């Protein structure tokens, strides 16, 4: 198991500031390794999406320290590592991007957009409806489904407003989250070339992200998340 995952596994059992203080050298080492992993991942994304080459590490890497101000869960540290490469704005973007998640037993490559306002989702759904053949040619292609067998999470139980339940493609527009997941084994990151191995999957994600991002860009909506106060 990769040292980052090994540390996170221990952290999940001892998620206190006191424990981290006693293992500060390990914690700092994991942060350095996280940045190294992030750099490799960013380079792999840039190989298929050149706009990613303009992003900095700080725009893509999430902190290990949790923001507990608005959460009932007051544990101080995250038990996963998150790296979100989303050109051109970085991790605060509302556009579709490329996310690498390291967590023992739950690592993944994910792409798409998350937690969008309702009007953004409505625009995406309408664009899928108006360009359904193009959308299907992406998400149902064998090359895409090799990595991403399913697209969309948290689907609505009924048809979205303005759509008929009788429409034969209604399931494509039900999701509240337009994203796709490629699950990764814990030992995947033991290979020094792990990022290079992700390039074929990232190339497929770019096809999906380009479709979503064209919609969002043409909509005229703000494309940056507001800062939390």
N, CA and C of each residue as an Amber inpcrd file, in Angstrom:
protein
   687
   0.8430000  -1.1960000   0.0000000   0.0000000   0.0000000   0.0000000
   0.8800000   1.2490000   0.0000000   0.4920000   2.2430000  -0.7780000
   1.2440000   3.4920000  -0.8550000   1.3240000   4.1510000   0.5290000
   2.4610000   4.7910000   0.8450000   2.6110000   5.4110000   2.1700000
   1.5100000   6.4220000   2.5150000   0.9850000   7.1410000   1.5300000
  -0.1050000   8.0750000   1.8140000  -1.3150000   7.3240000   2.3330000
  -1.6670000   6.2240000   1.6670000  -2.8320000   5.4430000   2.0800000
  -2.6020000   4.8030000   3.4420000  -1.3790000   4.3480000   3.6850000
  -1.0720000   3.7440000   4.9920000  -1.2570000   4.7620000   6.1150000
  -0.7800000   5.9810000   5.8940000  -0.9280000   7.0230000   6.9110000
  -2.4030000   7.3740000   7.1110000  -3.1520000   7.4990000   6.0210000
  -4.5690000   7.8430000   6.1290000  -5.3550000   6.7640000   6.8750000
  -4.9490000   5.5240000   6.6820000  -5.6110000   4.4280000   7.3870000
  -5.4030000   4.5660000   8.8950000  -4.2000000   4.9190000   9.2960000
  -3.9190000   5.1420000  10.7210000  -4.6510000   6.3820000  11.2240000
  -4.6620000   7.4260000  10.4010000  -5.3110000   8.6760000  10.7930000
  -6.8070000   8.4780000  11.0280000  -7.4300000   7.6080000  10.2530000
  -8.8670000   7.3700000  10.4280000  -9.1830000   6.7580000  11.7890000
  -8.1720000   6.0980000  12.3960000  -8.3670000   5.4920000  13.7230000
  -7.9430000   6.4390000  14.8490000  -7.1660000   7.4580000  14.5060000
  -6.6190000   8.3600000  15.5340000  -6.7600000   9.8070000  15.0600000
  -7.9500000  10.2190000  14.7520000  -8.1580000  11.5250000  14.1540000
  -8.2520000  12.6080000  15.2330000  -7.1060000  12.9100000  15.8160000
  -7.0160000  13.9580000  16.8320000  -5.7810000  14.8000000  16.5710000
  -5.8160000  16.0350000  17.0360000  -4.6500000  16.8980000  16.8940000
  -3.4660000  16.3640000  17.6890000  -3.7630000  15.7310000  18.8240000
  -2.7010000  15.1940000  19.6730000  -1.9520000  14.0760000  18.9550000
  -2.6860000  13.1970000  18.2900000  -2.0370000  12.0840000  17.5860000
  -1.1770000  12.6180000  16.4430000  -1.7060000  13.5700000  15.6950000
  -0.9310000  14.1360000  14.5890000   0.3130000  14.8580000  15.1120000
   0.1790000  15.5410000  16.2440000   1.3450000  16.2120000  16.8320000
   2.4300000  15.2040000  17.1830000   2.0370000  14.0320000  17.6710000
   2.9960000  12.9850000  18.0150000   3.6010000  12.3320000  16.7750000
   2.9470000  12.4940000  15.6150000   3.4200000  11.8860000  14.3640000
   3.6280000  12.9720000  13.3050000   4.1350000  14.1170000  13.7560000
   4.2530000  15.2660000  12.8680000   5.1840000  15.0090000  11.6920000
   6.2520000  14.2810000  11.9140000   7.1770000  13.9980000  10.8170000
   6.4830000  13.1880000   9.7250000   5.6780000  12.2080000  10.1230000
   4.9390000  11.4020000   9.1540000   3.9030000  12.2590000   8.4210000
   3.2390000  13.1160000   9.1580000   2.2250000  13.9970000   8.5720000
   2.8550000  14.9190000   7.5240000   3.9810000  15.5190000   7.8590000
   4.6520000  16.4150000   6.9170000   5.1560000  15.6540000   5.6920000
   5.6310000  14.4390000   5.9060000   6.0900000  13.6170000   4.7820000
   4.9350000  13.2950000   3.8360000   3.7810000  12.9880000   4.4030000
   2.6080000  12.6780000   3.5780000   2.1740000  13.8950000   2.7790000
   2.2560000  15.0760000   3.3750000   1.8950000  16.2820000   2.6280000
   2.8440000  16.5080000   1.4500000   4.1370000  16.2380000   1.6610000
   5.0900000  16.3710000   0.5520000   4.7990000  15.3370000  -0.5360000
   4.4820000  14.1210000  -0.1270000   4.1680000  13.0820000  -1.1070000
   2.8630000  13.4040000  -1.8320000   1.8960000  13.9700000  -1.1190000
   0.6490000  14.3970000  -1.7600000   0.9420000  15.3960000  -2.8690000
   1.8190000  16.3520000  -2.5930000   2.1490000  17.3580000  -3.5970000
   2.8540000  16.7280000  -4.7980000   3.6710000  15.7230000  -4.5350000
   4.3390000  15.0170000  -5.6340000   3.3240000  14.2730000  -6.4900000
   2.3910000  13.5790000  -5.8370000   1.3300000  12.8800000  -6.5650000
   0.5100000  13.8850000  -7.3650000   0.1920000  15.0240000  -6.7500000
  -0.5900000  16.0450000  -7.4320000   0.1290000  16.5570000  -8.6730000
   1.4310000  16.7820000  -8.5600000   2.1920000  17.2660000  -9.7090000
   2.1490000  16.2850000 -10.8690000   2.2600000  15.0140000 -10.5640000
   2.2040000  13.9950000 -11.6200000   0.8050000  13.9400000 -12.2440000
  -0.2000000  14.0330000 -11.3960000  -1.5760000  14.0000000 -11.9000000
  -1.8570000  15.2260000 -12.7660000  -1.4150000  16.3930000 -12.3140000
  -1.6230000  17.6080000 -13.0940000  -0.9550000  17.5110000 -14.4620000
   0.2270000  16.9190000 -14.5090000   0.9320000  16.7460000 -15.7810000
   0.1680000  15.7990000 -16.7010000  -0.4250000  14.7550000 -16.1210000
  -1.1980000  13.8120000 -16.9250000  -2.4450000  14.4820000 -17.4880000
  -3.1140000  15.2960000 -16.6580000  -4.2850000  16.0230000 -17.1490000
  -3.8820000  16.9780000 -18.2670000  -2.7720000  17.6850000 -18.0730000
  -2.3060000  18.6370000 -19.0830000  -1.9690000  17.9500000 -20.4100000
  -1.6280000  16.6740000 -20.3520000  -1.3200000  15.9370000 -21.5780000
  -2.5490000  15.7860000 -22.4690000  -3.7380000  15.7950000 -21.8680000
  -4.9700000  15.6760000 -22.6540000  -5.7530000  16.9840000 -22.6820000
  -5.5150000  17.8490000 -21.7010000  -6.2150000  19.1340000 -21.6110000
  -5.1590000  20.2080000 -21.3310000  -4.5450000  20.7650000 -22.3770000
  -3.4110000  21.6750000 -22.1980000  -3.6920000  22.8760000 -21.3000000
  -4.9480000  23.2810000 -21.1640000  -5.2720000  24.4260000 -20.3100000
  -4.8840000  24.1690000 -18.8650000  -4.7830000  22.8950000 -18.4740000
  -4.4130000  22.5520000 -17.0990000  -2.9800000  22.9310000 -16.7740000
  -2.1430000  23.1240000 -17.7860000  -0.7390000  23.4470000 -17.5420000
  -0.5650000  24.8250000 -16.9220000  -1.6000000  25.6580000 -16.9630000
  -1.5240000  26.9970000 -16.3800000  -1.8890000  27.0230000 -14.9040000
  -2.3660000  25.9090000 -14.3690000  -2.7820000  25.8690000 -12.9700000
  -1.5810000  25.6310000 -12.0570000  -1.6760000  26.1540000 -10.8440000
  -0.6370000  25.9390000  -9.8380000  -1.0700000  24.8360000  -8.8830000
  -0.1190000  24.3260000  -8.1300000  -0.4090000  23.2940000  -7.1440000
  -1.4820000  23.7730000  -6.1580000  -1.3440000  25.0050000  -5.7050000
  -2.2970000  25.5390000  -4.7380000  -3.7060000  25.6300000  -5.2610000
  -3.8710000  25.7120000  -6.5770000  -5.2040000  25.7800000  -7.1700000
  -5.8570000  24.4100000  -7.2990000  -5.1010000  23.3530000  -7.0340000
  -5.6090000  22.0030000  -7.2960000  -5.6500000  21.1000000  -6.0690000
  -4.8740000  21.3970000  -5.0420000  -4.7310000  20.4870000  -3.9040000
  -5.5880000  20.9740000  -2.7380000  -6.3570000  20.0570000  -2.1790000
  -7.1490000  20.3710000  -0.9960000  -6.3290000  20.1420000   0.2610000
  -6.5620000  20.9560000   1.2750000  -5.8630000  20.8230000   2.5470000
  -6.3020000  19.5490000   3.2620000  -5.4230000  19.0170000   4.0940000
  -5.7740000  17.8590000   4.9240000  -6.5600000  18.2800000   6.1640000
  -6.3990000  19.5160000   6.5820000  -7.1290000  20.0160000   7.7400000
  -8.5640000  20.3150000   7.3340000  -9.5200000  19.8410000   8.1040000
 -10.9240000  20.0550000   7.8040000 -11.3960000  21.4170000   8.3000000
 -12.3220000  22.0110000   7.5730000 -13.0240000  23.2120000   8.0190000
 -14.2700000  22.7410000   8.7600000 -14.2360000  22.8240000  10.0690000
 -15.3150000  22.2680000  10.8880000 -16.3410000  23.3240000  11.3090000
 -16.2080000  24.5460000  10.8100000 -17.0900000  25.6170000  11.2620000
 -18.5530000  25.3370000  10.9630000 -18.8350000  24.6930000   9.8360000
 -20.2140000  24.4860000   9.4110000 -20.5880000  23.0050000   9.4120000
 -19.8460000  22.2020000  10.1460000 -20.0700000  20.7550000  10.1360000
 -20.3120000  20.2290000  11.5510000 -21.2160000  19.2490000  11.6420000
 -21.4330000  18.5790000  12.9250000 -20.2620000  17.6690000  13.2680000
 -19.5500000  17.2170000  12.2460000 -18.3710000  16.3700000  12.4390000
 -17.1810000  17.2780000  12.7740000 -16.6910000  17.1830000  13.9830000
 -15.6140000  18.0710000  14.4250000 -14.2410000  17.3960000  14.3940000
 -14.1220000  16.2330000  13.7560000 -12.8020000  15.6340000  13.6310000
 -11.9180000  16.5760000  12.8220000 -10.6750000  16.7900000  13.2520000
  -9.8770000  17.8830000  12.6840000  -9.2530000  17.6170000  11.3130000
  -9.1250000  16.3350000  10.9050000  -8.3980000  16.0440000   9.6770000
  -9.2260000  15.1950000   8.7180000  -9.0290000  15.4370000   7.4410000
  -9.6310000  14.5830000   6.4270000  -8.8970000  13.2450000   6.4050000
  -9.6070000  12.1910000   6.0910000  -8.9760000  10.8670000   5.9890000
  -8.8600000  10.4490000   4.5210000  -8.7910000  11.4450000   3.6600000
  -8.5390000  11.2130000   2.2350000  -7.7130000  12.3740000   1.7030000
  -7.1350000  12.1770000   0.5470000  -6.4230000  13.2310000  -0.1740000
  -7.2060000  13.5250000  -1.4430000  -7.4800000  14.8060000  -1.6700000
  -8.2190000  15.2160000  -2.8500000  -7.4130000  16.1730000  -3.7120000
  -7.3980000  15.9050000  -5.0130000  -6.6840000  16.7430000  -5.9780000
  -7.6510000  17.0160000  -7.1290000  -8.0120000  18.2830000  -7.3260000
  -9.0030000  18.6290000  -8.3390000  -8.3770000  19.5780000  -9.3570000
  -8.2120000  19.0850000 -10.5670000  -7.6140000  19.8600000 -11.6510000
  -8.7450000  20.3140000 -12.5680000  -9.0470000  21.6000000 -12.4990000
 -10.2040000  22.1090000 -13.2400000  -9.8420000  23.4150000 -13.9330000
  -9.2570000  23.3310000 -15.1380000  -8.8910000  24.5560000 -15.8450000
 -10.1430000  25.3100000 -16.3150000 -10.0690000  26.6490000 -16.3690000
  -8.8880000  27.4610000 -16.0690000  -8.8570000  28.0200000 -14.6470000
  -9.8630000  27.7120000 -13.8220000 -10.0000000  28.4020000 -12.5300000
  -9.5410000  27.5930000 -11.3220000  -9.3040000  26.3000000 -11.4840000
  -8.8670000  25.5030000 -10.3500000 -10.0230000  24.9550000  -9.5260000
  -9.7170000  24.5750000  -8.2880000 -10.6660000  23.8270000  -7.4710000
 -11.8940000  24.6310000  -7.0550000 -11.8860000  25.9550000  -7.2210000
 -13.0530000  26.7680000  -6.8970000 -13.9840000  26.9520000  -8.0880000
 -13.6840000  26.2540000  -9.1710000 -14.4570000  26.4050000 -10.3950000
 -15.7900000  25.6690000 -10.3070000 -16.7800000  26.1930000 -11.0140000
 -18.0680000  25.5140000 -11.1750000 -18.0970000  24.6910000 -12.4540000
 -16.9980000  24.6560000 -13.1730000 -16.9360000  23.9010000 -14.4160000
 -16.5770000  22.4450000 -14.1390000 -16.6910000  21.6240000 -15.1660000
 -16.3340000  20.2130000 -15.0460000 -14.8210000  20.0520000 -15.0840000
 -14.2920000  19.2090000 -14.1950000 -12.8510000  19.0130000 -14.1110000
 -12.4870000  17.5710000 -13.8600000 -11.2500000  17.3720000 -13.3600000
 -10.6730000  16.0490000 -13.1750000 -10.2380000  15.9170000 -11.7110000
 -10.7840000  14.9370000 -11.0200000 -10.5470000  14.8130000  -9.5830000
  -9.9130000  13.4570000  -9.2750000  -8.8140000  13.4890000  -8.5060000
  -8.1590000  12.2560000  -8.0420000  -8.3510000  12.1660000  -6.5360000
  -8.8600000  11.0390000  -6.0920000  -9.2120000  10.8200000  -4.6870000
  -8.4230000   9.6350000  -4.1610000  -7.6190000   9.8630000  -3.1020000
  -6.8570000   8.7950000  -2.4600000  -7.4500000   8.5490000  -1.0830000
  -7.9620000   7.3550000  -0.8840000  -8.5590000   6.9560000   0.3880000
  -8.5010000   5.4350000   0.4740000  -8.0370000   4.8790000   1.5800000
  -7.9400000   3.4200000   1.6760000  -9.2750000   2.7340000   1.3550000
  -9.2600000   1.8810000   0.3500000 -10.4470000   1.1450000  -0.0460000
 -11.4560000   1.9470000  -0.8420000 -11.1540000   3.1970000  -1.1530000
 -12.1430000   4.0240000  -1.8440000 -11.4670000   5.0530000  -2.7600000
 -10.3460000   4.6860000  -3.3680000  -9.6540000   5.6050000  -4.2630000
 -10.3330000   5.6060000  -5.6310000 -10.2410000   6.7520000  -6.3200000
 -10.9290000   6.8470000  -7.6040000 -10.4010000   8.0200000  -8.4270000
 -10.6320000   7.9260000  -9.7160000 -10.5540000   9.0560000 -10.6270000
 -11.9830000   9.4380000 -10.9500000 -12.2850000  10.7030000 -10.8090000
 -13.6420000  11.1880000 -11.0570000 -13.5690000  12.3910000 -11.9670000
 -14.5630000  12.5490000 -12.8090000 -14.6170000  13.7260000 -13.6580000
 -16.0280000  14.2340000 -13.7870000 -16.1480000  15.5440000 -14.0330000
 -17.4610000  16.1540000 -14.1690000 -17.5820000  17.3740000 -13.2810000
 -18.8160000  17.6710000 -12.8560000 -19.0710000  18.8300000 -12.0050000
 -19.9740000  18.4060000 -10.8550000 -19.9040000  19.1330000  -9.7610000
 -20.6220000  18.7370000  -8.5450000 -21.2430000  19.9550000  -7.8760000
 -22.3120000  19.7190000  -7.1320000 -22.9710000  20.7450000  -6.3130000
 -23.2720000  22.0090000  -7.1060000 -23.8560000  21.8280000  -8.2780000
 -24.1990000  22.9820000  -9.1010000 -25.5550000  23.5520000  -8.7060000
 -25.7310000  24.8600000  -8.8330000 -27.0640000  25.4530000  -8.6170000
 -28.0730000  24.8880000  -9.6150000 -29.3460000  24.9970000  -9.2650000
 -30.4040000  24.3990000 -10.0810000 -30.4060000  24.9320000 -11.5070000
 -30.1820000  26.2300000 -11.6860000 -30.2290000  26.7780000 -13.0500000
 -29.0890000  26.2550000 -13.9210000 -27.9640000  25.9290000 -13.3140000
 -26.8570000  25.3240000 -14.0560000 -27.2580000  23.9190000 -14.5040000
 -27.8400000  23.1560000 -13.5790000 -28.2750000  21.7950000 -13.9120000
 -29.3300000  21.8190000 -15.0100000 -30.2380000  22.7780000 -14.9340000
 -31.2770000  22.8870000 -15.9590000 -30.6610000  23.1410000 -17.3290000
 -29.6500000  24.0050000 -17.3820000 -28.9830000  24.2810000 -18.6590000
 -28.3120000  23.0320000 -19.2110000 -27.6480000  22.2670000 -18.3410000
 -27.0000000  21.0370000 -18.7870000 -28.0340000  20.0470000 -19.2980000
 -29.1270000  19.8870000 -18.5690000 -30.1730000  18.9440000 -18.9870000
 -30.7680000  19.3300000 -20.3330000 -31.0000000  20.6000000 -20.5210000
 -31.5630000  21.0500000 -21.7950000 -30.5860000  20.8210000 -22.9380000
 -29.3110000  21.0300000 -22.6770000 -28.3180000  20.8290000 -23.7280000
 -28.1900000  19.3440000 -24.0660000 -28.2740000  18.4950000 -23.0380000
 -28.2710000  17.0520000 -23.3100000 -29.4730000  16.6880000 -24.1810000
 -30.6520000  17.2220000 -23.8160000 -31.8610000  16.9410000 -24.6070000
 -31.7080000  17.4180000 -26.0530000 -31.1750000  18.6200000 -26.2180000
 -31.0790000  19.1970000 -27.5570000 -29.9730000  18.5710000 -28.3910000
 -29.0350000  17.8980000 -27.7160000 -27.9020000  17.2710000 -28.4260000
 -27.7450000  15.8300000 -27.9560000 -28.8480000  15.1310000 -27.8560000
 -28.8430000  13.8040000 -27.2410000 -27.9750000  12.8230000 -28.0180000
 -27.9470000  12.9020000 -29.3260000 -27.1330000  11.9540000 -30.0950000
 -25.6430000  12.1630000 -29.8100000 -25.2220000  13.4170000 -29.7270000
 -23.8210000  13.6970000 -29.4100000 -23.4840000  13.2100000 -28.0020000
 -24.3810000  13.4560000 -27.0470000 -24.1310000  13.0530000 -25.6640000
 -24.0280000  11.5320000 -25.5600000 -24.9420000  10.8420000 -26.1950000
 -24.9170000   9.3740000 -26.1610000 -23.6480000   8.8430000 -26.8200000
 -23.1920000   9.5090000 -27.8710000 -21.9740000   9.0460000 -28.5520000
 -20.7540000   9.1380000 -27.6450000 -20.8410000   9.9790000 -26.6060000
 -19.7500000  10.0830000 -25.6420000 -19.9210000   9.0560000 -24.5330000
 -21.0200000   9.1410000 -23.8000000 -21.1610000   8.3580000 -22.5580000
 -21.4710000   6.8860000 -22.8030000 -21.9150000   6.5340000 -24.0020000
 -22.2010000   5.1320000 -24.3090000 -21.1450000   4.5070000 -25.2060000
 -20.1090000   5.2490000 -25.5460000 -19.0750000   4.6810000 -26.4070000
 -18.2840000   3.6280000 -25.6380000 -17.8460000   2.5660000 -26.2830000
 -17.0610000   1.5420000 -25.5940000 -15.8020000   2.0930000 -24.9460000
 -15.1630000   3.0800000 -25.5940000 -13.9290000   3.6530000 -25.0500000
 -14.1890000   4.3670000 -23.7210000 -15.3380000   5.0380000 -23.6220000
 -15.6980000   5.7320000 -22.3810000 -16.1300000   4.7480000 -21.3100000
 -16.9800000   3.8020000 -21.6750000 -17.5350000   2.8670000 -20.7010000
 -16.4950000   1.8770000 -20.1830000 -15.3830000   1.7360000 -20.8870000
 -14.3000000   0.8900000 -20.3810000 -13.8490000   1.3790000 -19.0090000
 -13.8590000   2.6850000 -18.8010000 -13.4340000   3.2710000 -17.5320000
 -14.6150000   3.7400000 -16.6810000 -15.6530000   4.2270000 -17.3390000
 -16.7610000   4.8730000 -16.6380000 -18.0840000   4.2210000 -17.0400000
 -18.4370000   3.1300000 -16.3780000 -19.6400000   2.3980000 -16.7780000
 -20.9370000   3.1460000 -16.5210000 -20.8980000   4.1210000 -15.6060000
 -22.1210000   4.8480000 -15.2790000 -21.8140000   6.3310000 -15.1460000
 -22.7350000   7.1560000 -15.6190000 -22.6000000   8.6090000 -15.5070000
 -23.7510000   9.1510000 -14.6680000 -23.4100000   9.9900000 -13.7090000
 -24.4430000  10.6650000 -12.9230000 -24.7050000  10.0040000 -11.5840000
 -24.9190000  10.8550000 -10.5790000 -25.2200000  10.3740000  -9.2280000
 -26.4220000  11.1210000  -8.6690000 -27.0270000  10.5260000  -7.6420000
 -28.1650000  11.1150000  -6.9370000 -29.2800000  11.5300000  -7.9050000
 -29.7920000  10.5790000  -8.6850000 -30.8150000  10.9320000  -9.6740000
 -32.1380000  11.3330000  -9.0210000 -32.8620000  12.2100000  -9.7010000
 -34.2090000  12.5630000  -9.2850000 -35.1160000  11.3450000  -9.4350000
 -36.1160000  11.2370000  -8.5620000 -37.0540000  10.1170000  -8.6560000
 -38.0440000  10.3070000  -9.7960000 -38.2910000  11.5580000 -10.1500000
 -39.1950000  11.8540000 -11.2590000 -38.4320000  12.6610000 -12.3090000
 -39.1230000  12.9920000 -13.3790000 -38.4970000  13.7790000 -14.4390000
 -38.2360000  15.1970000 -13.9490000 -37.1110000  15.7910000 -14.3600000
 -36.8690000  17.1990000 -14.0260000 -37.9710000  18.0830000 -14.6040000
 -38.1440000  19.2480000 -14.0190000 -39.1460000  20.1970000 -14.4970000
 -38.8950000  20.5260000 -15.9590000 -39.9530000  20.4280000 -16.7560000
 -39.8410000  20.7170000 -18.1790000 -39.5650000  19.5000000 -19.0370000
 -39.4350000  18.3220000 -18.3980000 -39.1850000  17.0770000 -19.1340000
 -40.3240000  16.0910000 -18.8730000 -40.5770000  15.2560000 -19.8480000
 -41.6180000  14.2490000 -19.7130000 -41.0290000  12.9150000 -19.2660000
 -41.7220000  12.2570000 -18.3470000 -41.2940000  10.9230000 -17.9210000
 -41.3250000   9.9250000 -19.0660000 -42.0760000  10.2370000 -20.1090000
 -42.2180000   9.3190000 -21.2320000 -41.0880000   9.4430000 -22.2440000
 -40.2450000  10.4530000 -22.0760000 -39.1300000  10.6120000 -23.0160000
 -38.1890000   9.4310000 -22.8870000 -37.8280000   8.8360000 -23.9900000
 -37.0550000   7.5930000 -23.9420000 -35.6570000   7.7730000 -23.3410000
 -35.1520000   8.9970000 -23.3080000 -33.8150000   9.2480000 -22.7820000
 -33.8380000   9.9580000 -21.4280000 -34.9570000   9.8680000 -20.7420000
 -35.1360000  10.6520000 -19.5150000 -34.0610000  10.3500000 -18.4620000
 -33.5530000   9.1190000 -18.4150000 -32.5630000   8.7620000 -17.3880000
 -31.2530000   9.5490000 -17.5430000 -30.9900000  10.0400000 -18.7290000
 -29.7520000  10.8010000 -18.9350000 -29.8030000  12.1690000 -18.2550000
 -30.9810000  12.6720000 -17.9660000 -31.0940000  14.0220000 -17.3990000
 -31.5760000  14.0160000 -15.9460000 -31.7510000  12.8520000 -15.3510000
 -32.1790000  12.7860000 -13.9560000 -31.0920000  13.1480000 -12.9420000
 -29.8070000  12.9150000 -13.2110000 -28.7940000  13.1160000 -12.1660000
 -28.7840000  14.5370000 -11.5940000 -28.4810000  14.5990000 -10.3030000
 -28.2090000  15.8890000  -9.6670000 -26.7180000  16.2180000  -9.7390000
 -25.9040000  15.1840000  -9.9680000 -24.4560000  15.3570000 -10.1250000
 -24.0560000  14.7230000 -11.4570000 -23.5320000  15.5430000 -12.3740000
 -23.1020000  15.0190000 -13.6660000 -21.6100000  14.7170000 -13.5900000
 -21.3170000  13.4710000 -13.2130000 -19.9370000  13.0350000 -13.0780000
 -19.8140000  11.5570000 -13.3730000 -18.5710000  11.1040000 -13.5080000
 -18.2920000   9.7030000 -13.8110000 -17.0940000   9.2470000 -12.9890000
 -17.1600000   7.9900000 -12.5100000 -16.1650000   7.4740000 -11.5680000
 -15.4480000   6.2540000 -12.1290000 -14.1110000   6.2690000 -11.9780000
 -13.2680000   5.1220000 -12.3130000 -12.5890000   4.6800000 -11.0180000
 -12.9710000   3.5270000 -10.4920000 -12.4530000   3.0360000  -9.2180000
 -11.0150000   2.5490000  -9.3680000 -10.1940000   2.8340000  -8.3470000
  -8.7830000   2.4590000  -8.3600000  -8.4400000   1.6270000  -7.1350000
  -7.7050000   0.5390000  -7.3370000  -7.2480000  -0.2900000  -6.2250000
  -6.2070000   0.4520000  -5.4010000  -6.0650000   0.0600000  -4.1350000
  -5.0770000   0.6960000  -3.2620000  -3.6650000   0.5830000  -3.8100000
  -3.3620000  -0.5260000  -4.4510000  -1.9980000  -0.7220000  -4.9470000
  -1.7290000   0.0100000  -6.2620000  -2.7340000   0.6790000  -6.8070000
  -2.5640000   1.3970000  -8.0670000  -1.4640000   2.4510000  -7.9540000
  -1.3920000   3.1130000  -6.8060000  -0.4590000   4.2290000  -6.6410000
   0.9580000   3.7680000  -6.3090000   1.1480000   2.4620000  -6.1360000
   2.4960000   1.9540000  -5.9060000   3.3470000   2.0150000  -7.1750000
   2.6890000   2.0870000  -8.3160000   3.3980000   2.1600000  -9.5970000
   3.8530000   3.6010000  -9.8390000   5.1590000   3.8430000 -10.0210000
   5.6310000   5.2160000 -10.2680000   4.9850000   5.8580000 -11.4900000
   4.4970000   5.0430000 -12.4250000   3.8840000   5.5530000 -13.6480000
   2.3590000   5.6160000 -13.5520000   1.8310000   5.6890000 -12.3270000
   0.3750000   5.6490000 -12.1630000  -0.3100000   6.7650000 -12.9680000
   0.2820000   7.9590000 -12.9860000  -0.3480000   9.0830000 -13.6690000
  -0.4030000   8.8490000 -15.1730000   0.6480000   8.2890000 -15.7270000
   0.6690000   7.9820000 -17.1570000  -0.4100000   6.9620000 -17.4830000
  -0.6010000   5.9970000 -16.5870000  -1.6260000   4.9780000 -16.8160000
  -3.0390000   5.5660000 -16.8150000  -3.2120000   6.7260000 -16.2060000
  -4.5270000   7.3630000 -16.1710000  -4.8510000   8.1460000 -17.4320000
  -3.8770000   8.3880000 -18.2780000  -4.0990000   9.2480000 -19.4420000
  -5.2200000   8.7500000 -20.3520000  -5.3290000   7.4450000 -20.6620000
  -6.4620000   7.0220000 -21.4980000  -7.8220000   7.3420000 -20.8760000
  -7.9410000   7.1660000 -19.5670000  -9.1940000   7.5050000 -18.8920000
  -9.4180000   9.0160000 -18.8930000  -8.3580000   9.7840000 -18.6740000
  -8.4760000  11.2400000 -18.6890000  -8.8990000  11.7460000 -20.0690000
  -8.4210000  11.1080000 -21.1140000  -8.8030000  11.5100000 -22.4660000
 -10.3010000  11.3250000 -22.6830000 -10.8490000  10.2460000 -22.1260000
 -12.2890000  10.0360000 -22.2220000 -13.0560000  11.0580000 -21.3870000
 -12.5280000  11.3790000 -20.2160000 -13.1680000  12.3940000 -19.3800000
 -13.1980000  13.7470000 -20.0820000 -12.1580000  14.0580000 -20.8240000
 -12.1370000  15.3500000 -21.5160000 -13.2950000  15.4590000 -22.4920000
 -13.6400000  14.3890000 -23.1690000 -14.7880000  14.4120000 -24.0840000
 -16.0570000  14.7780000 -23.3260000 -16.2320000  14.1610000 -22.1670000
 -17.4070000  14.4220000 -21.3350000 -17.3720000  15.8510000 -20.7860000
 -16.2250000  16.2570000 -20.2380000 -16.1040000  17.5910000 -19.6660000
 -16.3050000  18.6800000 -20.7160000 -15.7950000  18.4540000 -21.9160000
 -15.9520000  19.4490000 -22.9720000 -17.4290000  19.6860000 -23.2870000
 -18.2060000  18.6210000 -23.2870000 -19.6430000  18.7660000 -23.5520000
 -20.2860000  19.6170000 -22.4650000 -20.0170000  19.2880000 -21.1960000
 -20.6030000  20.0210000 -20.0790000 -20.1140000  21.4680000 -20.0630000
 -18.8210000  21.6650000 -20.2540000 -18.2470000  23.0020000 -20.1380000
 -18.6740000  23.9290000 -21.2660000 -18.9430000  23.3760000 -22.4250000
 -19.4840000  24.2120000 -23.5040000 -20.8230000  24.7970000 -23.0790000
 -21.6540000  23.9710000 -22.4760000 -22.9530000  24.4420000 -21.9880000
 -22.7860000  25.5420000 -20.9590000 -21.9370000  25.3110000 -19.9650000
 -21.7720000  26.2730000 -18.8810000 -21.1640000  27.5800000 -19.3790000
 -20.2070000  27.4730000 -20.2900000 -19.5600000  28.6750000 -20.8170000
 -20.5430000  29.5080000 -21.6330000 -21.3410000  28.8450000 -22.4620000
 -22.3000000  29.5530000 -23.3060000 -23.4720000  30.1140000 -22.5150000
 -23.7190000  29.5870000 -21.3230000 -24.8680000  30.0270000 -20.5230000
 -24.7020000  31.4380000 -19.9730000 -23.4510000  31.8670000 -19.8230000
 -23.2040000  33.1710000 -19.2330000 -23.2390000  33.1810000 -17.7150000
 -23.3460000  32.0010000 -17.0990000 -23.3490000  31.9250000 -15.6360000
 -21.9630000  32.2250000 -15.0760000 -21.8820000  32.7140000 -13.8280000
 -20.5750000  32.7940000 -13.1650000 -19.9600000  31.4000000 -13.0730000
 -18.6590000  31.3040000 -13.2730000 -17.9950000  30.0010000 -13.3130000
 -17.0580000  29.7780000 -12.1300000 -17.1240000  30.6600000 -11.1420000
 -16.3470000  30.5100000  -9.9240000 -17.3000000  30.4210000  -8.7300000
 -16.9730000  29.5260000  -7.7940000 -17.7810000  29.4200000  -6.5800000
 -17.5330000  30.6280000  -5.6830000 -18.5800000  31.1690000  -5.0810000
 -18.3710000  32.3030000  -4.1710000 -17.5940000  31.8620000  -2.9370000
 -16.7960000  32.7590000  -2.4160000 -16.0530000  32.4600000  -1.1870000
 -17.0010000  32.3690000  -0.0110000 -16.7580000  31.3610000   0.8570000
 -17.5630000  31.2260000   2.0610000 -17.0790000  32.2160000   3.1060000
 -18.0210000  32.8020000   3.8190000 -17.6670000  33.7750000   4.8480000
 -17.6810000  33.1260000   6.2260000
